[in-house]
CSV table of N, CA, C and O in Angstrom, one decimal:
chain,number,residue,atom,x,y,z
A,1,MET,N,93.4,121.7,107.4
A,1,MET,CA,92.8,120.5,107.0
A,1,MET,C,93.6,119.9,105.8
A,1,MET,O,93.8,120.6,104.8
A,2,THR,N,93.9,118.6,105.9
A,2,THR,CA,94.6,118.0,104.8
A,2,THR,C,93.6,117.4,103.8
A,2,THR,O,92.5,117.1,104.2
A,3,GLN,N,94.1,117.2,102.6
A,3,GLN,CA,93.2,116.6,101.6
A,3,GLN,C,93.1,115.1,101.8
A,3,GLN,O,94.1,114.5,102.1
A,4,PRO,N,91.9,114.6,101.6
A,4,PRO,CA,91.8,113.1,101.6
A,4,PRO,C,92.5,112.5,100.5
A,4,PRO,O,92.7,113.1,99.5
A,5,PRO,N,92.9,111.2,100.6
A,5,PRO,CA,93.6,110.5,99.5
A,5,PRO,C,92.7,110.4,98.3
A,5,PRO,O,91.5,110.3,98.4
A,6,ASN,N,93.3,110.3,97.2
A,6,ASN,CA,92.6,110.1,95.9
A,6,ASN,C,92.6,108.6,95.6
A,6,ASN,O,93.5,108.1,95.0
A,7,LEU,N,91.5,108.0,96.0
A,7,LEU,CA,91.3,106.5,95.9
A,7,LEU,C,90.8,106.1,94.5
A,7,LEU,O,89.7,105.8,94.3
A,8,THR,N,91.7,106.1,93.5
A,8,THR,CA,91.4,105.9,92.1
A,8,THR,C,91.9,104.6,91.5
A,8,THR,O,91.6,104.3,90.4
A,9,ARG,N,92.7,103.9,92.2
A,9,ARG,CA,93.3,102.6,91.7
A,9,ARG,C,92.6,101.5,92.3
A,9,ARG,O,92.4,101.3,93.5
A,10,LYS,N,92.1,100.6,91.5
A,10,LYS,CA,91.4,99.4,91.9
A,10,LYS,C,92.4,98.2,92.1
A,10,LYS,O,93.0,97.8,91.1
A,11,LEU,N,92.6,97.8,93.3
A,11,LEU,CA,93.5,96.8,93.6
A,11,LEU,C,92.8,95.5,94.2
A,11,LEU,O,91.8,95.7,94.9
A,12,VAL,N,93.3,94.4,93.9
A,12,VAL,CA,92.7,93.1,94.5
A,12,VAL,C,93.6,92.7,95.6
A,12,VAL,O,94.9,92.5,95.4
A,13,LEU,N,93.1,92.5,96.8
A,13,LEU,CA,93.8,92.0,97.9
A,13,LEU,C,93.9,90.5,97.8
A,13,LEU,O,92.8,89.8,97.7
A,14,GLU,N,95.1,89.9,97.9
A,14,GLU,CA,95.3,88.5,97.8
A,14,GLU,C,95.9,87.9,99.0
A,14,GLU,O,96.8,88.5,99.6
A,15,ASP,N,95.5,86.7,99.4
A,15,ASP,CA,96.1,86.0,100.6
A,15,ASP,C,96.7,84.7,100.1
A,15,ASP,O,96.2,84.0,99.3
A,16,PRO,N,97.9,84.4,100.7
A,16,PRO,CA,98.6,83.1,100.3
A,16,PRO,C,97.9,81.9,101.0
A,16,PRO,O,97.5,82.0,102.2
A,17,GLN,N,97.7,80.9,100.2
A,17,GLN,CA,97.1,79.6,100.8
A,17,GLN,C,98.1,78.5,100.4
A,17,GLN,O,98.5,78.4,99.3
A,18,ARG,N,98.3,77.7,101.4
A,18,ARG,CA,99.2,76.5,101.2
A,18,ARG,C,98.4,75.2,101.2
A,18,ARG,O,97.5,75.0,102.0
A,19,ALA,N,98.8,74.4,100.3
A,19,ALA,CA,98.2,73.0,100.1
A,19,ALA,C,99.3,72.0,100.0
A,19,ALA,O,100.3,72.2,99.4
A,20,PRO,N,99.1,70.8,100.7
A,20,PRO,CA,100.1,69.7,100.6
A,20,PRO,C,100.4,69.3,99.1
A,20,PRO,O,99.4,69.3,98.3
A,21,ASP,N,101.6,69.1,98.8
A,21,ASP,CA,101.9,68.7,97.4
A,21,ASP,C,102.1,67.2,97.3
A,21,ASP,O,102.4,66.7,96.2
A,22,GLY,N,101.8,66.4,98.3
A,22,GLY,CA,101.9,65.0,98.2
A,22,GLY,C,103.3,64.4,98.4
A,22,GLY,O,103.5,63.2,98.4
A,23,ALA,N,104.3,65.2,98.5
A,23,ALA,CA,105.7,64.8,98.6
A,23,ALA,C,106.3,65.3,99.9
A,23,ALA,O,107.5,65.4,100.0
A,24,GLY,N,105.5,65.7,100.9
A,24,GLY,CA,106.0,66.2,102.1
A,24,GLY,C,106.1,67.7,102.2
A,24,GLY,O,106.4,68.3,103.2
A,25,GLY,N,105.9,68.4,101.1
A,25,GLY,CA,106.0,69.8,101.1
A,25,GLY,C,104.7,70.5,100.8
A,25,GLY,O,103.6,69.9,101.2
A,26,TYR,N,104.7,71.6,100.3
A,26,TYR,CA,103.4,72.3,100.0
A,26,TYR,C,103.6,73.2,98.7
A,26,TYR,O,104.7,73.5,98.3
A,27,THR,N,102.5,73.5,98.2
A,27,THR,CA,102.4,74.5,97.1
A,27,THR,C,101.7,75.7,97.6
A,27,THR,O,100.8,75.6,98.4
A,28,GLU,N,102.1,76.9,97.1
A,28,GLU,CA,101.4,78.1,97.5
A,28,GLU,C,100.6,78.7,96.4
A,28,GLU,O,101.2,78.8,95.3
A,29,THR,N,99.4,79.0,96.6
A,29,THR,CA,98.6,79.7,95.6
A,29,THR,C,98.0,81.0,96.3
A,29,THR,O,98.0,81.1,97.5
A,30,TRP,N,97.6,81.9,95.5
A,30,TRP,CA,97.0,83.2,96.0
A,30,TRP,C,95.6,83.2,95.7
A,30,TRP,O,95.1,83.0,94.6
A,31,VAL,N,94.8,83.6,96.8
A,31,VAL,CA,93.3,83.7,96.7
A,31,VAL,C,92.9,85.1,96.8
A,31,VAL,O,93.3,85.8,97.8
A,32,ALA,N,92.1,85.6,95.9
A,32,ALA,CA,91.5,86.9,96.0
A,32,ALA,C,90.5,87.1,97.1
A,32,ALA,O,89.6,86.3,97.2
A,33,LEU,N,90.7,88.1,98.0
A,33,LEU,CA,89.8,88.3,99.1
A,33,LEU,C,88.8,89.4,98.8
A,33,LEU,O,87.8,89.5,99.4
A,34,GLY,N,89.1,90.3,97.8
A,34,GLY,CA,88.2,91.4,97.4
A,34,GLY,C,88.9,92.5,96.8
A,34,GLY,O,90.2,92.5,96.7
A,35,THR,N,88.2,93.4,96.3
A,35,THR,CA,88.7,94.6,95.6
A,35,THR,C,88.6,95.8,96.5
A,35,THR,O,87.6,96.1,97.1
A,36,LEU,N,89.7,96.6,96.5
A,36,LEU,CA,89.8,97.8,97.3
A,36,LEU,C,90.2,99.0,96.4
A,36,LEU,O,91.0,98.8,95.5
A,37,TRP,N,89.7,100.2,96.7
A,37,TRP,CA,90.1,101.4,96.0
A,37,TRP,C,91.2,102.0,96.8
A,37,TRP,O,91.1,102.2,98.0
A,38,ALA,N,92.3,102.4,96.1
A,38,ALA,CA,93.5,102.9,96.8
A,38,ALA,C,94.1,104.1,96.0
A,38,ALA,O,93.9,104.3,94.9
A,39,GLU,N,95.0,104.8,96.8
A,39,GLU,CA,95.9,105.7,96.2
A,39,GLU,C,97.3,105.1,96.3
A,39,GLU,O,97.7,104.6,97.3
A,40,VAL,N,98.0,105.0,95.1
A,40,VAL,CA,99.3,104.4,95.1
A,40,VAL,C,100.4,105.4,94.7
A,40,VAL,O,100.3,106.1,93.7
A,41,LYS,N,101.3,105.6,95.6
A,41,LYS,CA,102.4,106.6,95.4
A,41,LYS,C,103.8,105.9,95.5
A,41,LYS,O,104.1,105.1,96.4
A,42,SER,N,104.6,106.2,94.5
A,42,SER,CA,105.9,105.6,94.4
A,42,SER,C,106.8,106.3,95.4
A,42,SER,O,106.7,107.5,95.6
A,43,LEU,N,107.6,105.5,96.1
A,43,LEU,CA,108.6,106.0,97.0
A,43,LEU,C,110.0,105.9,96.5
A,43,LEU,O,110.4,106.7,95.7
A,44,SER,N,110.8,104.9,96.8
A,44,SER,CA,112.1,104.8,96.3
A,44,SER,C,112.3,103.4,95.7
A,44,SER,O,111.5,102.5,95.9
A,45,GLY,N,113.3,103.3,94.9
A,45,GLY,CA,113.6,102.0,94.3
A,45,GLY,C,115.1,101.7,94.3
A,45,GLY,O,115.9,102.6,94.6
A,46,ARG,N,115.5,100.4,94.0
A,46,ARG,CA,116.9,100.0,94.0
A,46,ARG,C,117.0,98.8,93.2
A,46,ARG,O,116.0,98.0,93.0
A,47,LEU,N,118.2,98.5,92.7
A,47,LEU,CA,118.5,97.3,92.0
A,47,LEU,C,118.8,96.2,93.0
A,47,LEU,O,119.4,96.4,94.0
A,48,ALA,N,118.2,95.0,92.8
A,48,ALA,CA,118.4,93.9,93.7
A,48,ALA,C,119.2,92.8,93.1
A,48,ALA,O,119.5,91.7,93.7
A,49,GLY,N,119.7,93.0,91.9
A,49,GLY,CA,120.5,92.0,91.2
A,49,GLY,C,120.7,92.5,89.8
A,49,GLY,O,120.4,93.7,89.4
A,50,ASP,N,121.2,91.6,88.9
A,50,ASP,CA,121.5,92.0,87.5
A,50,ASP,C,120.2,92.4,86.8
A,50,ASP,O,120.2,93.4,86.0
A,51,SER,N,119.1,91.7,87.0
A,51,SER,CA,117.9,92.0,86.2
A,51,SER,C,116.7,92.2,87.0
A,51,SER,O,115.6,92.1,86.5
A,52,VAL,N,116.8,92.5,88.3
A,52,VAL,CA,115.6,92.7,89.2
A,52,VAL,C,115.8,94.0,89.9
A,52,VAL,O,116.8,94.3,90.5
A,53,SER,N,114.7,94.8,89.9
A,53,SER,CA,114.7,96.0,90.7
A,53,SER,C,113.5,96.0,91.6
A,53,SER,O,112.5,95.3,91.4
A,54,LEU,N,113.7,96.6,92.8
A,54,LEU,CA,112.6,96.7,93.8
A,54,LEU,C,112.2,98.1,93.9
A,54,LEU,O,113.0,99.0,94.2
A,55,GLN,N,110.9,98.3,93.7
A,55,GLN,CA,110.3,99.7,93.8
A,55,GLN,C,109.4,99.7,95.1
A,55,GLN,O,108.5,98.8,95.2
A,56,LYS,N,109.5,100.6,95.9
A,56,LYS,CA,108.7,100.8,97.1
A,56,LYS,C,107.5,101.7,96.9
A,56,LYS,O,107.7,102.7,96.2
A,57,TYR,N,106.4,101.4,97.5
A,57,TYR,CA,105.2,102.2,97.3
A,57,TYR,C,104.5,102.4,98.7
A,57,TYR,O,104.6,101.6,99.6
A,58,ARG,N,103.8,103.6,98.7
A,58,ARG,CA,102.9,103.8,99.9
A,58,ARG,C,101.5,103.7,99.3
A,58,ARG,O,101.2,104.4,98.3
A,59,ILE,N,100.7,102.8,99.8
A,59,ILE,CA,99.3,102.6,99.3
A,59,ILE,C,98.3,102.9,100.4
A,59,ILE,O,98.4,102.3,101.5
A,60,ILE,N,97.5,103.9,100.1
A,60,ILE,CA,96.5,104.3,101.1
A,60,ILE,C,95.1,103.9,100.7
A,60,ILE,O,94.7,104.0,99.5
A,61,LEU,N,94.3,103.4,101.6
A,61,LEU,CA,93.0,102.9,101.4
A,61,LEU,C,92.1,103.1,102.6
A,61,LEU,O,92.6,103.4,103.7
A,62,ARG,N,90.8,103.0,102.4
A,62,ARG,CA,89.9,103.1,103.6
A,62,ARG,C,90.2,102.1,104.6
A,62,ARG,O,90.5,100.9,104.3
A,63,ALA,N,90.1,102.4,105.9
A,63,ALA,CA,90.4,101.5,107.0
A,63,ALA,C,89.3,100.5,107.1
A,63,ALA,O,88.1,100.7,106.8
A,64,SER,N,89.7,99.3,107.6
A,64,SER,CA,88.9,98.2,108.0
A,64,SER,C,89.3,97.8,109.4
A,64,SER,O,90.5,97.9,109.7
A,65,PRO,N,88.4,97.4,110.2
A,65,PRO,CA,88.7,97.0,111.6
A,65,PRO,C,89.7,95.7,111.6
A,65,PRO,O,89.7,94.9,110.7
A,66,GLU,N,90.5,95.6,112.7
A,66,GLU,CA,91.3,94.5,112.9
A,66,GLU,C,90.5,93.2,112.8
A,66,GLU,O,89.4,93.1,113.3
A,67,GLY,N,91.1,92.2,112.1
A,67,GLY,CA,90.4,90.9,112.0
A,67,GLY,C,89.5,90.8,110.8
A,67,GLY,O,89.1,89.7,110.5
A,68,PHE,N,89.1,91.9,110.1
A,68,PHE,CA,88.3,91.8,109.0
A,68,PHE,C,89.1,91.3,107.8
A,68,PHE,O,90.3,91.7,107.6
A,69,ALA,N,88.5,90.5,106.9
A,69,ALA,CA,89.2,90.0,105.7
A,69,ALA,C,89.6,91.2,104.8
A,69,ALA,O,90.6,91.0,104.0
A,70,SER,N,88.9,92.3,104.8
A,70,SER,CA,89.2,93.4,104.0
A,70,SER,C,90.4,94.3,104.5
A,70,SER,O,90.8,95.2,103.8
A,71,ARG,N,90.9,94.0,105.7
A,71,ARG,CA,92.1,94.7,106.2
A,71,ARG,C,93.4,94.0,105.8
A,71,ARG,O,93.6,92.8,106.2
A,72,PRO,N,94.2,94.6,105.1
A,72,PRO,CA,95.4,94.0,104.6
A,72,PRO,C,96.4,93.7,105.8
A,72,PRO,O,96.4,94.3,106.8
A,73,ARG,N,97.2,92.6,105.5
A,73,ARG,CA,98.2,92.2,106.5
A,73,ARG,C,99.6,92.1,105.7
A,73,ARG,O,99.6,91.9,104.5
A,74,PRO,N,100.7,92.1,106.5
A,74,PRO,CA,102.0,92.1,105.9
A,74,PRO,C,102.3,90.8,105.1
A,74,PRO,O,103.2,90.8,104.2
A,75,ASP,N,101.6,89.7,105.3
A,75,ASP,CA,101.9,88.5,104.5
A,75,ASP,C,101.1,88.4,103.2
A,75,ASP,O,101.1,87.4,102.5
A,76,GLN,N,100.3,89.4,102.9
A,76,GLN,CA,99.5,89.5,101.7
A,76,GLN,C,100.1,90.3,100.7
A,76,GLN,O,101.2,90.8,100.8
A,77,ARG,N,99.3,90.5,99.5
A,77,ARG,CA,99.8,91.3,98.4
A,77,ARG,C,98.6,92.0,97.8
A,77,ARG,O,97.4,91.5,97.9
A,78,PHE,N,98.8,93.0,97.0
A,78,PHE,CA,97.8,93.6,96.1
A,78,PHE,C,98.2,93.3,94.7
A,78,PHE,O,99.4,93.2,94.3
A,79,ARG,N,97.1,93.1,93.9
A,79,ARG,CA,97.3,92.8,92.5
A,79,ARG,C,96.6,94.0,91.7
A,79,ARG,O,95.5,94.3,92.0
A,80,ASP,N,97.4,94.5,90.7
A,80,ASP,CA,96.8,95.5,89.8
A,80,ASP,C,97.1,95.0,88.4
A,80,ASP,O,98.2,95.2,87.9
A,81,HIS,N,96.2,94.2,87.9
A,81,HIS,CA,96.4,93.5,86.6
A,81,HIS,C,97.6,92.6,86.7
A,81,HIS,O,97.6,91.7,87.5
A,82,ASP,N,98.7,92.9,86.0
A,82,ASP,CA,99.9,92.1,86.1
A,82,ASP,C,100.9,92.5,87.1
A,82,ASP,O,101.9,91.9,87.3
A,83,ARG,N,100.6,93.6,87.8
A,83,ARG,CA,101.6,94.2,88.8
A,83,ARG,C,101.2,93.6,90.1
A,83,ARG,O,100.0,93.6,90.5
A,84,LEU,N,102.2,93.3,90.9
A,84,LEU,CA,102.1,92.7,92.2
A,84,LEU,C,102.8,93.5,93.2
A,84,LEU,O,104.0,93.9,93.0
A,85,TYR,N,102.1,93.9,94.3
A,85,TYR,CA,102.7,94.7,95.4
A,85,TYR,C,102.7,93.9,96.7
A,85,TYR,O,101.6,93.6,97.3
A,86,ARG,N,103.9,93.4,97.1
A,86,ARG,CA,104.0,92.7,98.4
A,86,ARG,C,103.9,93.6,99.6
A,86,ARG,O,104.6,94.6,99.6
A,87,ILE,N,103.0,93.3,100.5
A,87,ILE,CA,102.7,94.2,101.6
A,87,ILE,C,103.8,93.9,102.7
A,87,ILE,O,103.9,92.8,103.2
A,88,ASP,N,104.6,95.0,103.1
A,88,ASP,CA,105.6,94.8,104.1
A,88,ASP,C,105.1,95.3,105.5
A,88,ASP,O,105.5,94.7,106.5
A,89,ALA,N,104.2,96.3,105.5
A,89,ALA,CA,103.7,96.9,106.8
A,89,ALA,C,102.4,97.6,106.5
A,89,ALA,O,102.1,98.1,105.5
A,90,VAL,N,101.6,97.6,107.6
A,90,VAL,CA,100.3,98.3,107.6
A,90,VAL,C,100.1,99.2,108.8
A,90,VAL,O,100.4,98.7,109.9
A,91,ALA,N,99.7,100.4,108.6
A,91,ALA,CA,99.6,101.3,109.8
A,91,ALA,C,98.3,102.2,109.5
A,91,ALA,O,98.0,102.5,108.4
A,92,GLU,N,97.7,102.6,110.6
A,92,GLU,CA,96.6,103.6,110.5
A,92,GLU,C,97.3,104.9,110.2
A,92,GLU,O,98.3,105.3,110.8
A,93,SER,N,96.7,105.6,109.2
A,93,SER,CA,97.4,106.8,108.6
A,93,SER,C,97.0,108.1,109.3
A,93,SER,O,97.6,109.1,109.1
A,94,ALA,N,96.0,108.1,110.2
A,94,ALA,CA,95.6,109.3,110.9
A,94,ALA,C,95.0,109.0,112.2
A,94,ALA,O,94.6,107.8,112.4
A,95,PRO,N,95.0,109.9,113.2
A,95,PRO,CA,94.4,109.6,114.5
A,95,PRO,C,93.0,109.2,114.4
A,95,PRO,O,92.5,108.4,115.3
A,96,ASP,N,92.2,109.6,113.5
A,96,ASP,CA,90.8,109.2,113.4
A,96,ASP,C,90.6,107.8,112.7
A,96,ASP,O,89.5,107.3,112.7
A,97,ALA,N,91.7,107.2,112.3
A,97,ALA,CA,91.7,105.8,111.8
A,97,ALA,C,90.7,105.6,110.6
A,97,ALA,O,90.2,104.6,110.4
A,98,ARG,N,90.6,106.7,109.7
A,98,ARG,CA,89.7,106.5,108.6
A,98,ARG,C,90.4,105.8,107.4
A,98,ARG,O,89.8,105.3,106.5
A,99,TYR,N,91.8,105.9,107.4
A,99,TYR,CA,92.5,105.3,106.3
A,99,TYR,C,93.7,104.5,106.8
A,99,TYR,O,94.1,104.7,108.0
A,100,LEU,N,94.1,103.5,106.0
A,100,LEU,CA,95.3,102.7,106.3
A,100,LEU,C,96.3,103.0,105.3
A,100,LEU,O,96.1,103.3,104.2
A,101,THR,N,97.6,103.0,105.8
A,101,THR,CA,98.7,103.2,104.9
A,101,THR,C,99.4,101.8,104.9
A,101,THR,O,99.8,101.3,105.9
A,102,CYS,N,99.6,101.3,103.7
A,102,CYS,CA,100.3,100.0,103.4
A,102,CYS,C,101.7,100.4,102.8
A,102,CYS,O,101.7,101.1,101.8
A,103,PHE,N,102.7,99.9,103.3
A,103,PHE,CA,104.0,100.0,102.6
A,103,PHE,C,104.3,98.7,101.9
A,103,PHE,O,104.3,97.6,102.5
A,104,ALA,N,104.5,98.8,100.6
A,104,ALA,CA,104.6,97.6,99.7
A,104,ALA,C,105.8,97.8,98.8
A,104,ALA,O,106.3,98.8,98.6
A,105,VAL,N,106.2,96.6,98.3
A,105,VAL,CA,107.3,96.5,97.3
A,105,VAL,C,106.8,95.8,96.1
A,105,VAL,O,106.2,94.8,96.1
A,106,GLU,N,107.2,96.4,94.9
A,106,GLU,CA,106.9,95.7,93.6
A,106,GLU,C,108.3,95.2,93.1
A,106,GLU,O,109.2,96.0,93.0
A,107,GLU,N,108.3,93.9,92.8
A,107,GLU,CA,109.6,93.3,92.2
A,107,GLU,C,109.4,93.3,90.7
A,107,GLU,O,108.4,92.8,90.1
A,108,VAL,N,110.3,94.0,90.0
A,108,VAL,CA,110.2,94.1,88.5
A,108,VAL,C,111.5,93.4,87.9
A,108,VAL,O,112.6,93.8,88.2
A,109,SER,N,111.2,92.5,87.0
A,109,SER,CA,112.3,91.8,86.3
A,109,SER,C,112.6,92.5,85.0
A,109,SER,O,111.6,92.9,84.3
A,110,GLY,N,113.8,92.7,84.7
A,110,GLY,CA,114.1,93.5,83.5
A,110,GLY,C,114.9,92.8,82.4
A,110,GLY,O,115.2,91.7,82.2
């Protein structure tokens, strides 16, 4: 039997919303959908330029059914105070579908 994840990090799930800017384009804002408890584990990182590094994370949280607002999607992000984790992929982490694994990237300017 494997240990259940340690869901001790409080993350806010955010969804991008687009609004017309009046000049033919749009502006993008982020809307909070709710708070989720998660386990956040660092994976690998790399430099993306002179002053930007990309850090990858595996974020595990309780599963939500497809279509629910509480189920993360790849176009969304998690917020942990000032830290932002862009969600790249979401998968069920076990055959019993009790948890979801989100693969995310944090962009850090240095």
